């Protein structure tokens, strides 16, 4: 009997000794050796793990600190990784009284050194895709029962999920490649496990997981690899201003100050001028950067150093893991200036030839230019943001190209806009666009002719900077967001099971759609590897006579663009253009493939457009 009792005690002791500590989450799931930043933060999440002791035994890896915050379910580990550390596996050893757990962790070898990663630039044209609305390649993933909010597909509701996914994009890469764009920018693809579906992707609930309704992490990486094999780049949409209210951080806050206005929802003013207002009140500045975008997207406090380290590492992790070629940062000015500046600088240190474009939504050129790195508008600090989006151009484009060009209006709006480029530190790193997922479509309704449309597309693809085209623009997709944003995010016809029209195919498109598509493709193919457009200097002439003329020049080669900004013909004395045409008798028109002869007086038909090489 005594022997049985001792055996029982020994069994209980062994059982207690080997009880495991439950770890639900570890971010990032793995890392790399040879990084510029030698410090690695690992976030562990599990019930009451804050009092665990941590031990790591691996050559070149040193645990410098383990930080617990208000919630006892988090531990933030900080590791120092020496330059000579070799790739391999080690255990993160957790112990607490008679409990323990060994968590395997991998340090991988980098496949490409950071300096060898080249981002998008003015040689590229970005094609913006909302994954939920482009094509459904795998209907079996439309609903994932294991998600907390499976959000069934309802294509009749413009604000619901429609079922588009990464496989649908992959299946139409031939179409995208044939169109002639060189990069795709996908609206956010990370998990949005939210009530109502959050089809747009801007309410992240897991920063390290592709939303399973879109695909998997591996599928995302494979898609990028396939794009690279075709000579195309991929830009990833990121959001650091806010997350979704179903993120574990909001359901179980690591610390009270993890979010701005932590005691309750306070909406942002949506006013961005307080960043540079010389008379700004602290209240107005606070409501800009600390107010929440919407109630379901709580505002992250990037002044918490553990949070900002997490977000910065997350960007680096996706670059290393997936091979993305650029980042578009959502709501860039809604975040603290210094935090975003530090983040940009960290990415630039690791990847000096990478590119980040910030969504800096201002109605004025000064507002946009203020945010580009090395801005002349504020020399006291530096955003380190290489590229900004030209929202002022988007704001005037429709009026400029659809109205009549007199001494002040029409294409003079474009002229006056570009005349303010002196405020930009780097005009060639400005992202130009006519529309995107947050604005009305450039075409509010289906056009009856393409005169103004062709001029707008031609300008977009021949002016300074980096062009971006919103999916479907090439087939005349149109609409406005007066009732709901979903109406400017309609499904690409033919991308979904049951579609009766497939606009991916020329035989299903109308003659006008095919004319638009062929026009876009001609210009996009021609633009590829054209140094006049990606590197050339620009000179333009004020269109106060109704004719807009500008030239791009590079190493003796020239591209001349001529537009009649009116619905009536023009007779023009060409002597005012002798500055660039005095020694030019003719030039090749890349649209019609005809040779255009220059004469002292020339006639231009309504909405005439010439793109000439000489």
Coordinates of C-alpha atoms in Angstrom, one line a residue:
X1 CA 0.0 0.0 0.0
X2 CA 2.8 2.4 0.9
X3 CA 4.5 1.6 -2.5
X4 CA 1.3 2.4 -4.3
X5 CA 0.9 5.7 -2.5
X6 CA 4.5 6.7 -3.3
X7 CA 4.0 5.8 -6.9
X8 CA 0.9 8.0 -6.9
X9 CA 2.8 11.0 -5.5
X10 CA 5.6 10.5 -8.1
X11 CA 2.9 10.4 -10.8
X12 CA 1.3 13.7 -9.5
X13 CA 4.7 15.3 -9.3
X14 CA 5.7 14.4 -12.8
X15 CA 2.3 15.5 -14.1
X16 CA 2.6 18.9 -12.4
X17 CA 6.2 19.3 -13.6
X18 CA 5.3 18.8 -17.3
X19 CA 2.1 20.9 -17.3
X20 CA 2.3 23.2 -20.3
X21 CA 1.9 26.9 -20.5
X22 CA -0.7 27.8 -23.1
X23 CA 0.6 30.1 -25.8
X24 CA -2.1 31.2 -28.2
X25 CA -0.1 33.6 -30.4
X26 CA 3.4 34.4 -31.3
X27 CA 4.2 37.4 -33.5
X28 CA 6.2 37.5 -35.7
X29 CA 6.1 33.7 -36.3
X30 CA 9.7 33.6 -37.4
X31 CA 12.5 36.0 -38.3
X32 CA 15.8 36.4 -40.3
X33 CA 19.5 36.8 -39.6
X34 CA 21.6 39.5 -41.1
X35 CA 19.1 42.4 -40.7
X36 CA 20.2 46.0 -40.2
X37 CA 18.2 46.3 -37.0
X38 CA 19.6 43.8 -34.6
X39 CA 16.7 44.0 -32.1
X40 CA 13.8 41.6 -32.5
X41 CA 10.6 42.0 -30.6
X42 CA 8.5 38.9 -30.1
X43 CA 4.9 39.3 -28.8
X44 CA 3.6 36.2 -26.9
X45 CA 0.0 35.9 -26.0
X46 CA -1.5 33.4 -23.6
X47 CA -3.4 33.2 -20.3
X48 CA -1.6 34.7 -17.4
X49 CA 1.9 34.4 -19.0
X50 CA 3.2 37.8 -17.7
X51 CA 4.9 36.1 -14.7
X52 CA 6.7 33.5 -16.7
X53 CA 10.4 33.3 -16.7
X54 CA 12.1 33.3 -20.2
X55 CA 15.3 31.6 -21.3
X56 CA 16.8 31.4 -24.7
X57 CA 20.0 29.5 -25.5
X58 CA 21.3 30.0 -29.0
X59 CA 24.7 31.4 -30.2
X60 CA 24.4 35.1 -31.1
X61 CA 20.9 35.5 -29.6
X62 CA 20.5 37.4 -26.3
X63 CA 17.3 38.1 -24.4
X64 CA 17.7 41.7 -23.3
X65 CA 14.3 42.2 -21.6
X66 CA 10.9 40.7 -21.2
X67 CA 8.2 43.3 -20.8
X68 CA 4.7 42.8 -19.3
X69 CA 2.1 45.5 -19.4
X70 CA -1.4 46.0 -18.0
X71 CA -2.8 42.8 -19.3
X72 CA -1.1 39.7 -17.8
X73 CA -1.8 37.8 -21.0
X74 CA 1.0 39.4 -22.9
X75 CA 4.8 39.2 -22.9
X76 CA 7.0 41.3 -25.2
X77 CA 10.4 39.8 -25.5
X78 CA 13.3 41.8 -26.9
X79 CA 16.2 39.8 -28.4
X80 CA 19.5 41.1 -29.6
X81 CA 20.7 39.2 -32.7
X82 CA 24.4 39.5 -33.3
X83 CA 25.7 40.1 -36.9
X84 CA 27.4 36.7 -36.9
X85 CA 24.3 34.8 -35.9
X86 CA 23.7 31.8 -38.1
X87 CA 20.2 30.7 -39.4
X88 CA 18.7 27.9 -37.3
X89 CA 16.1 27.0 -34.8
X90 CA 15.9 27.5 -31.0
X91 CA 13.4 27.2 -28.2
X92 CA 11.9 30.1 -26.3
X93 CA 11.7 28.4 -22.9
X94 CA 8.9 29.6 -20.6
X95 CA 8.7 28.4 -17.0
X96 CA 6.4 29.2 -14.1
X97 CA 6.4 27.3 -10.8
X98 CA 6.0 23.7 -12.0
X99 CA 4.8 24.6 -15.5
X100 CA 6.9 25.0 -18.6
X101 CA 6.7 25.3 -22.3
X102 CA 9.3 25.3 -25.1
X103 CA 8.2 27.3 -28.1
X104 CA 10.2 26.5 -31.3
X105 CA 11.4 29.6 -33.2
X106 CA 13.2 29.9 -36.5
X107 CA 15.8 32.4 -37.7
X108 CA 15.9 32.1 -41.5
X109 CA 18.5 33.1 -44.0
X110 CA 17.6 36.1 -46.1
X111 CA 16.9 35.3 -49.8
X112 CA 17.7 38.9 -51.0
X113 CA 19.8 41.5 -49.2
X114 CA 17.8 44.6 -48.4
X115 CA 19.8 46.9 -50.7
X116 CA 18.9 44.7 -53.6
X117 CA 15.1 45.1 -53.2
X118 CA 13.9 47.7 -55.7
X119 CA 10.6 49.4 -55.2
X120 CA 8.2 50.8 -57.7
X121 CA 9.1 54.2 -59.3
X122 CA 8.2 56.3 -62.3
X123 CA 9.1 53.5 -64.7
X124 CA 6.0 51.7 -63.4
X125 CA 2.2 52.0 -63.8
X126 CA 0.2 50.7 -60.8
X127 CA -3.1 48.9 -61.3
X128 CA -5.2 49.2 -58.2
X129 CA -7.4 46.2 -57.4
X130 CA -10.0 45.7 -54.6
X131 CA -9.6 41.9 -54.2
X132 CA -13.2 41.3 -53.1
X133 CA -14.5 42.9 -56.3
X134 CA -12.2 41.8 -59.0
X135 CA -12.6 38.0 -59.5
X136 CA -13.7 35.0 -57.5
X137 CA -11.3 32.1 -58.3
X138 CA -12.3 29.8 -55.4
X139 CA -16.0 30.0 -54.3
X140 CA -15.3 27.4 -51.6
X141 CA -13.5 30.0 -49.5
X142 CA -16.3 32.6 -49.7
X143 CA -17.4 31.6 -46.2
X144 CA -14.9 30.2 -43.6
X145 CA -17.0 28.6 -40.8
X146 CA -14.1 28.8 -38.4
X147 CA -14.0 32.6 -38.4
X148 CA -15.9 34.4 -35.7
X149 CA -17.9 36.4 -38.3
X150 CA -18.1 34.3 -41.5
X151 CA -19.9 37.1 -43.4
X152 CA -21.8 35.3 -46.2
X153 CA -21.4 36.6 -49.7
X154 CA -24.2 38.8 -51.1
X155 CA -23.4 40.4 -54.5
X156 CA -26.7 42.2 -54.5
X157 CA -25.5 44.4 -51.6
X158 CA -22.7 46.8 -52.6
X159 CA -21.6 47.0 -49.0
X160 CA -21.3 43.2 -48.4
X161 CA -18.6 40.7 -49.3
X162 CA -18.8 39.6 -53.0
X163 CA -16.3 36.8 -52.9
X164 CA -13.3 38.0 -54.9
X165 CA -10.0 36.5 -53.8
X166 CA -6.3 36.1 -54.6
X167 CA -6.9 33.1 -56.9
X168 CA -9.2 35.2 -59.0
X169 CA -6.5 37.8 -59.4
X170 CA -4.0 35.0 -60.3
X171 CA -6.3 33.6 -62.9
X172 CA -6.4 37.0 -64.6
X173 CA -2.7 37.9 -64.6
X174 CA -2.7 37.3 -68.4
X175 CA -5.3 40.1 -68.7
X176 CA -3.4 42.4 -66.4
X177 CA -0.1 41.7 -68.1
X178 CA -1.6 42.1 -71.6
X179 CA -3.0 45.5 -70.5
X180 CA 0.6 46.7 -70.0
X181 CA 0.7 47.8 -66.4
X182 CA 3.9 46.9 -64.5
X183 CA 2.7 46.7 -60.9
X184 CA -0.5 45.9 -59.0
X185 CA -1.6 47.5 -55.8
X186 CA -4.0 45.4 -53.8
X187 CA -6.3 47.0 -51.3
X188 CA -5.7 45.4 -47.9
X189 CA -5.6 41.6 -47.9
X190 CA -5.0 40.9 -44.1
X191 CA -7.6 39.3 -41.9
X192 CA -10.7 41.4 -41.3
X193 CA -12.7 39.1 -39.0
X194 CA -15.4 41.7 -38.4
X195 CA -19.2 41.8 -38.2
X196 CA -20.5 42.9 -41.5
X197 CA -17.6 41.5 -43.4
X198 CA -15.3 44.5 -43.8
X199 CA -14.9 43.6 -47.5
X200 CA -12.6 46.6 -48.1
X201 CA -9.9 45.3 -45.8
X202 CA -9.3 48.4 -43.7
X203 CA -10.2 46.9 -40.3
X204 CA -7.3 44.5 -39.6
X205 CA -7.8 41.8 -37.0
X206 CA -4.5 40.0 -37.5
X207 CA -1.4 41.7 -38.9
X208 CA 0.3 38.4 -39.8
X209 CA -2.4 36.6 -41.6
X210 CA -3.9 36.9 -45.0
X211 CA -7.7 36.8 -44.7
X212 CA -8.6 33.2 -45.4
X213 CA -11.5 34.3 -47.6
X214 CA -8.8 35.7 -49.9
X215 CA -6.3 32.9 -49.5
X216 CA -3.3 32.0 -47.4
X217 CA 0.0 33.5 -46.6
X218 CA 1.7 31.0 -48.9
X219 CA -0.8 31.7 -51.7
X220 CA -0.1 35.5 -51.4
X221 CA 3.6 34.8 -51.6
X222 CA 3.2 32.6 -54.6
X223 CA 1.0 35.2 -56.3
X224 CA 3.8 37.8 -55.9
X225 CA 6.4 35.3 -57.2
X226 CA 4.3 34.8 -60.3
X227 CA 3.9 38.5 -60.8
X228 CA 7.7 38.8 -60.5
X229 CA 8.1 36.1 -63.1
X230 CA 6.0 38.2 -65.4
X231 CA 8.0 41.3 -64.8
X232 CA 5.3 42.9 -62.6
X233 CA 5.6 44.3 -59.1
X234 CA 3.2 44.2 -56.1
X235 CA 2.4 47.0 -53.7
X236 CA 0.9 46.0 -50.3
X237 CA -1.7 48.3 -48.6
X238 CA -1.0 48.8 -44.9
X239 CA -2.9 50.5 -42.1
X240 CA -1.2 51.7 -39.0
X241 CA -3.6 54.4 -37.9
X242 CA -6.2 51.9 -36.7
X243 CA -7.2 48.3 -36.5
X244 CA -10.5 46.5 -36.3
X245 CA -12.3 46.4 -32.9
X246 CA -12.2 42.6 -33.1
X247 CA -8.4 42.5 -33.0
X248 CA -7.1 40.8 -29.9
X249 CA -5.5 44.0 -28.9
X250 CA -8.9 45.7 -28.5
X251 CA -10.6 42.7 -26.9
X252 CA -7.8 42.3 -24.4
X253 CA -5.7 45.5 -24.4
X254 CA -2.0 45.0 -23.7
X255 CA -2.0 48.3 -21.9
X256 CA -4.4 51.1 -21.2
X257 CA -2.5 53.4 -23.6
X258 CA -2.4 51.0 -26.5
X259 CA -5.2 53.1 -28.1
X260 CA -5.8 56.8 -28.3
X261 CA -8.8 58.0 -26.3
X262 CA -8.8 54.7 -24.5
X263 CA -11.8 55.5 -22.3
X264 CA -14.2 55.9 -25.2
X265 CA -14.8 56.6 -28.8
X266 CA -13.9 60.1 -30.0
X267 CA -14.1 60.6 -33.7
X268 CA -11.4 62.3 -35.6
X269 CA -12.1 65.7 -37.1
X270 CA -11.0 64.4 -40.5
X271 CA -9.0 67.7 -40.8
X272 CA -5.4 67.3 -41.6
X273 CA -4.2 71.0 -41.7
X274 CA -3.4 71.0 -37.9
X275 CA -0.1 69.2 -38.8
X276 CA 1.3 72.5 -40.2
X277 CA -1.1 75.2 -39.0
X278 CA 1.2 77.8 -37.3
X279 CA -1.7 78.8 -35.0
X280 CA -2.9 75.4 -34.2
X281 CA -4.5 74.5 -30.8
X282 CA -3.5 71.4 -29.0
X283 CA -7.2 70.3 -29.1
X284 CA -7.4 70.5 -32.9
X285 CA -4.1 68.7 -33.3
X286 CA -5.2 66.0 -30.9
X287 CA -8.5 65.4 -32.7
X288 CA -6.6 65.0 -36.0
X289 CA -4.2 62.3 -34.9
X290 CA -5.8 60.8 -31.9
X291 CA -9.5 60.7 -32.9
X292 CA -10.8 57.4 -34.2
X293 CA -11.6 57.1 -37.9
X294 CA -14.9 55.3 -37.1
X295 CA -16.1 53.5 -34.0
X296 CA -15.4 50.0 -35.3
X297 CA -11.7 51.0 -36.1
X298 CA -10.1 52.1 -32.8
X299 CA -7.2 54.5 -33.2
X300 CA -3.8 53.0 -32.4
X301 CA -1.4 55.0 -30.2
X302 CA 2.0 54.8 -32.0
X303 CA 3.6 56.7 -29.2
X304 CA 3.5 53.4 -27.3
X305 CA 7.0 52.1 -28.1
X306 CA 6.0 48.4 -28.0
X307 CA 3.2 49.0 -30.4
X308 CA 5.3 51.0 -32.8
X309 CA 8.1 48.3 -32.7
X310 CA 5.5 45.7 -33.5
X311 CA 4.1 47.6 -36.5
X312 CA 7.5 48.4 -37.9
X313 CA 8.6 44.8 -37.7
X314 CA 5.4 43.7 -39.3
X315 CA 6.2 45.8 -42.4
X316 CA 9.7 44.3 -42.6
X317 CA 8.3 40.8 -42.1
X318 CA 6.0 41.1 -45.1
X319 CA 8.7 42.5 -47.3
X320 CA 11.1 39.6 -46.4
X321 CA 8.5 36.9 -46.4
X322 CA 6.4 37.8 -49.4
X323 CA 8.7 39.9 -51.5
X324 CA 6.4 42.9 -52.0
X325 CA 7.9 45.7 -54.0
X326 CA 6.3 48.6 -52.2
X327 CA 3.9 49.8 -49.5
X328 CA 0.9 52.1 -49.7
X329 CA 0.3 53.5 -46.2
X330 CA -3.4 54.3 -45.5
X331 CA -4.4 57.5 -43.7
X332 CA -0.7 58.5 -43.3
X333 CA -1.3 62.0 -41.8
X334 CA -3.8 60.6 -39.2
X335 CA -0.9 59.2 -37.3
X336 CA 1.7 61.1 -35.3
X337 CA 4.2 62.7 -37.6
X338 CA 7.2 61.6 -35.6
X339 CA 6.0 58.0 -35.4
X340 CA 5.5 57.7 -39.2
X341 CA 8.8 59.5 -39.8
X342 CA 10.6 56.9 -37.7
X343 CA 8.8 54.1 -39.4
X344 CA 9.7 55.4 -42.9
X345 CA 13.3 55.8 -41.8
X346 CA 13.5 52.3 -40.4
X347 CA 12.2 50.8 -43.7
X348 CA 14.6 53.0 -45.7
X349 CA 17.5 51.8 -43.6
X350 CA 16.7 48.2 -44.2
X351 CA 15.7 48.7 -47.8
X352 CA 17.2 51.9 -49.3
X353 CA 15.8 51.3 -52.8
X354 CA 12.3 50.4 -51.6
X355 CA 9.3 52.8 -52.0
X356 CA 6.5 53.8 -49.7
X357 CA 3.6 56.0 -50.9
X358 CA 1.5 57.7 -48.2
X359 CA -2.2 58.4 -48.5
X360 CA -1.9 62.2 -47.7
X361 CA -5.4 63.3 -48.7
X362 CA -5.2 67.1 -49.1
X363 CA -7.0 69.4 -51.5
X364 CA -4.0 71.6 -52.0
X365 CA -0.6 71.0 -53.5
X366 CA 1.1 72.5 -50.3
X367 CA -0.6 69.9 -48.1
X368 CA 0.6 67.0 -50.3
X369 CA 4.1 68.4 -50.7
X370 CA 4.5 69.0 -47.0
X371 CA 4.5 65.2 -46.4
X372 CA 7.2 64.2 -49.0
X373 CA 10.6 63.7 -47.6
X374 CA 13.1 66.6 -47.6
X375 CA 10.1 69.0 -48.0
X376 CA 11.1 72.6 -48.4
X377 CA 7.9 73.6 -46.6
X378 CA 9.2 72.4 -43.2
X379 CA 13.0 72.1 -42.8
X380 CA 12.7 71.5 -39.1
X381 CA 11.8 67.9 -39.5
X382 CA 11.7 65.2 -42.1
X383 CA 8.9 62.7 -42.9
X384 CA 11.3 60.3 -44.8
X385 CA 8.2 59.4 -47.0
X386 CA 9.5 59.0 -50.5
X387 CA 6.2 59.2 -52.4
X388 CA 2.8 61.0 -51.8
X389 CA -0.5 60.7 -53.7
X390 CA -1.5 63.6 -55.9
X391 CA -5.1 64.1 -54.5
X392 CA -5.1 67.7 -55.8
X393 CA -4.7 66.4 -59.3
X394 CA -7.5 63.8 -58.8
X395 CA -9.7 66.6 -57.5
X396 CA -9.5 68.8 -60.6
X397 CA -9.0 66.1 -63.3
X398 CA -12.7 65.5 -64.3
X399 CA -13.4 69.2 -64.6
X400 CA -10.2 69.9 -66.4
X401 CA -10.8 67.2 -69.1
X402 CA -14.5 67.5 -69.5
X403 CA -15.0 71.3 -69.6
X404 CA -14.0 73.7 -72.3
X405 CA -10.5 75.2 -72.2
X406 CA -10.6 79.0 -72.3
X407 CA -8.1 81.4 -70.9
X408 CA -8.5 80.2 -67.4
X409 CA -10.5 76.9 -67.2
X410 CA -10.3 73.4 -68.7
X411 CA -6.8 72.3 -69.2
X412 CA -5.5 75.4 -67.6
X413 CA -6.3 73.7 -64.3
X414 CA -3.7 71.0 -65.2
X415 CA -1.2 73.7 -66.2
X416 CA -1.7 75.6 -63.0
X417 CA -1.5 72.4 -60.9
X418 CA 1.9 71.4 -62.4
X419 CA 3.2 74.9 -62.0
X420 CA 3.1 74.3 -58.3
X421 CA 5.5 71.4 -58.5
X422 CA 8.2 73.6 -57.1
X423 CA 6.8 72.7 -53.7
X424 CA 7.5 69.0 -54.1
X425 CA 11.0 67.9 -53.2
X426 CA 10.7 65.1 -55.8
X427 CA 7.9 65.5 -58.3
X428 CA 8.9 62.3 -60.1
X429 CA 8.0 60.4 -56.9
X430 CA 4.4 61.7 -56.8
X431 CA 1.6 59.1 -57.5
X432 CA -0.8 60.4 -60.1
X433 CA -4.3 59.1 -60.4
X434 CA -7.7 60.0 -61.8
X435 CA -9.7 57.9 -59.2
X436 CA -9.4 55.2 -56.7
X437 CA -11.5 53.1 -54.3
X438 CA -12.3 56.1 -52.1
X439 CA -13.3 58.6 -54.7
X440 CA -16.0 58.9 -57.4
X441 CA -15.0 57.1 -60.6
X442 CA -13.4 59.4 -63.1
X443 CA -16.3 58.5 -65.4
X444 CA -19.5 59.3 -63.5
X445 CA -21.6 57.7 -66.2
X446 CA -21.0 55.7 -69.4
X447 CA -19.6 58.1 -72.0
X448 CA -20.9 58.4 -75.5
X449 CA -17.5 59.3 -76.9
X450 CA -13.9 59.0 -75.7
X451 CA -12.3 62.4 -76.5
X452 CA -11.9 63.7 -73.0
X453 CA -11.3 60.1 -71.6
X454 CA -8.4 59.6 -74.0
X455 CA -6.8 62.9 -73.1
X456 CA -7.1 62.2 -69.4
X457 CA -5.5 58.7 -69.8
X458 CA -2.8 60.2 -72.1
X459 CA -1.9 62.9 -69.5
X460 CA -1.9 60.4 -66.7
X461 CA 0.6 58.2 -68.6
X462 CA 2.9 61.0 -69.9
X463 CA 3.2 63.6 -67.2
X464 CA 5.8 63.5 -64.4
X465 CA 5.5 61.0 -61.6
X466 CA 4.1 57.5 -61.1
X467 CA 0.7 56.7 -62.7
X468 CA -2.0 54.6 -61.0
X469 CA -5.0 53.2 -62.8
X470 CA -8.1 52.0 -60.9
X471 CA -9.3 48.6 -62.0
X472 CA -11.9 48.7 -64.7
X473 CA -11.0 52.2 -65.9
X474 CA -9.7 50.6 -69.1
X475 CA -13.2 49.2 -69.8
X476 CA -15.1 52.4 -68.9
X477 CA -16.3 51.3 -65.4
X478 CA -18.2 54.3 -64.0
X479 CA -20.1 55.4 -60.9
X480 CA -20.2 57.7 -57.9
X481 CA -20.3 57.2 -54.2
X482 CA -23.2 59.5 -53.4
X483 CA -25.2 56.6 -51.9
X484 CA -22.4 54.3 -50.8
X485 CA -18.7 53.7 -51.4
X486 CA -19.7 50.2 -52.7
X487 CA -20.9 51.8 -55.9
X488 CA -17.4 52.8 -56.9
X489 CA -16.2 49.3 -56.0
X490 CA -18.4 47.3 -58.3
X491 CA -17.5 43.8 -59.5
X492 CA -15.4 43.4 -62.6
X493 CA -17.8 41.9 -65.1
X494 CA -16.9 38.3 -65.8
X495 CA -14.9 37.8 -62.7
X496 CA -17.6 35.9 -60.8
X497 CA -19.5 32.7 -61.3
X498 CA -22.8 33.3 -63.0
X499 CA -21.7 36.5 -64.8
X500 CA -23.4 36.7 -68.2
X501 CA -20.9 39.2 -69.6
X502 CA -17.1 38.7 -69.3
X503 CA -15.3 42.0 -70.0
X504 CA -12.0 40.3 -69.6
X505 CA -12.7 39.1 -73.2
X506 CA -12.8 41.5 -76.1
X507 CA -15.8 39.6 -77.7
X508 CA -17.9 40.5 -74.7
X509 CA -17.0 44.1 -74.5
X510 CA -18.9 46.8 -76.4
X511 CA -17.1 48.6 -79.4
X512 CA -16.6 51.6 -77.2
X513 CA -15.1 49.5 -74.4
X514 CA -12.7 47.8 -76.8
X515 CA -11.7 51.2 -78.2
X516 CA -10.9 52.4 -74.6
X517 CA -9.1 49.1 -73.8
X518 CA -7.0 49.2 -76.9
X519 CA -6.1 52.8 -76.4
X520 CA -5.0 52.1 -72.8
X521 CA -3.0 49.1 -73.8
X522 CA -1.3 50.9 -76.7
X523 CA -0.1 53.7 -74.4
X524 CA 0.8 51.3 -71.5
X525 CA 2.9 49.1 -73.7
X526 CA 4.6 52.1 -75.3
X527 CA 5.3 53.6 -71.9
X528 CA 7.3 50.6 -70.7
X529 CA 11.0 51.2 -70.8
X530 CA 10.5 54.7 -72.1
X531 CA 13.1 56.9 -70.4
X532 CA 11.5 60.1 -71.6
X533 CA 8.5 59.4 -69.4
X534 CA 10.3 57.8 -66.4
X535 CA 13.3 60.2 -66.2
X536 CA 12.7 63.0 -68.6
X537 CA 12.4 66.7 -68.0
X538 CA 9.2 68.5 -68.7
X539 CA 8.3 71.8 -70.4
X540 CA 4.7 72.9 -71.0
X541 CA 3.0 75.9 -72.6
X542 CA 0.0 77.7 -71.0
X543 CA -3.1 76.5 -72.9
X544 CA -4.8 80.0 -72.9
X545 CA -5.5 79.5 -76.6
X546 CA -7.3 76.2 -75.9
X547 CA -4.3 74.0 -76.9
X548 CA -2.2 72.3 -74.2
X549 CA 1.3 71.4 -75.4
X550 CA 4.0 69.8 -73.3
X551 CA 7.3 68.0 -73.9
X552 CA 9.2 65.3 -72.1
X553 CA 12.9 65.1 -72.9
X554 CA 15.7 62.7 -72.1
X555 CA 19.2 62.4 -73.6
X556 CA 18.2 63.8 -77.0
X557 CA 14.9 62.0 -77.3
X558 CA 11.6 63.8 -77.0
X559 CA 7.9 63.0 -76.5
X560 CA 5.5 65.8 -77.4
X561 CA 1.9 65.8 -76.3
X562 CA -0.7 68.1 -77.9
X563 CA -4.3 68.3 -76.7
X564 CA -7.2 70.4 -78.0
X565 CA -9.1 71.0 -74.8
X566 CA -12.4 71.9 -76.5
X567 CA -15.3 70.3 -78.3
X568 CA -14.8 72.6 -81.3
X569 CA -11.8 72.8 -83.7
X570 CA -8.9 75.1 -83.2
X571 CA -6.7 77.0 -85.7
X572 CA -3.4 77.8 -84.0
X573 CA -0.4 79.9 -84.8
X574 CA 2.4 77.5 -84.0
X575 CA 5.1 80.2 -83.8
X576 CA 4.6 80.3 -80.0
X577 CA 6.1 76.8 -79.8
X578 CA 9.3 77.6 -81.8
X579 CA 11.2 77.1 -78.5
X580 CA 10.8 73.3 -79.0
X581 CA 9.7 73.0 -82.7
X582 CA 11.9 75.4 -84.6
X583 CA 14.1 72.6 -86.0
X584 CA 11.4 69.9 -86.1
X585 CA 9.5 69.3 -89.3
X586 CA 7.6 66.2 -88.4
X587 CA 7.1 63.6 -85.7
X588 CA 5.7 60.1 -85.4
X589 CA 2.2 59.8 -83.7
X590 CA 2.2 56.7 -81.5
X591 CA -1.6 56.6 -81.5
X592 CA -2.3 56.6 -85.2
X593 CA 1.2 55.6 -86.3
X594 CA 1.1 58.5 -88.8
X595 CA 3.8 61.1 -89.4
X596 CA 2.5 64.5 -88.4
X597 CA 3.9 67.4 -90.3
X598 CA 4.4 70.8 -88.6
X599 CA 3.4 74.0 -90.3
X600 CA 3.2 77.7 -89.2
X601 CA -0.5 77.4 -88.8
X602 CA -2.2 74.1 -87.9
X603 CA -5.8 72.9 -87.6
X604 CA -6.8 70.7 -84.6
X605 CA -10.1 68.8 -84.6
X606 CA -12.3 68.8 -81.5
X607 CA -10.6 67.0 -78.5
X608 CA -7.6 66.3 -80.8
X609 CA -4.8 64.3 -79.1
X610 CA -1.3 63.7 -80.5
X611 CA 1.5 61.9 -78.7
X612 CA 4.5 62.4 -80.8
X613 CA 8.1 61.1 -80.8
X614 CA 11.0 62.9 -82.4

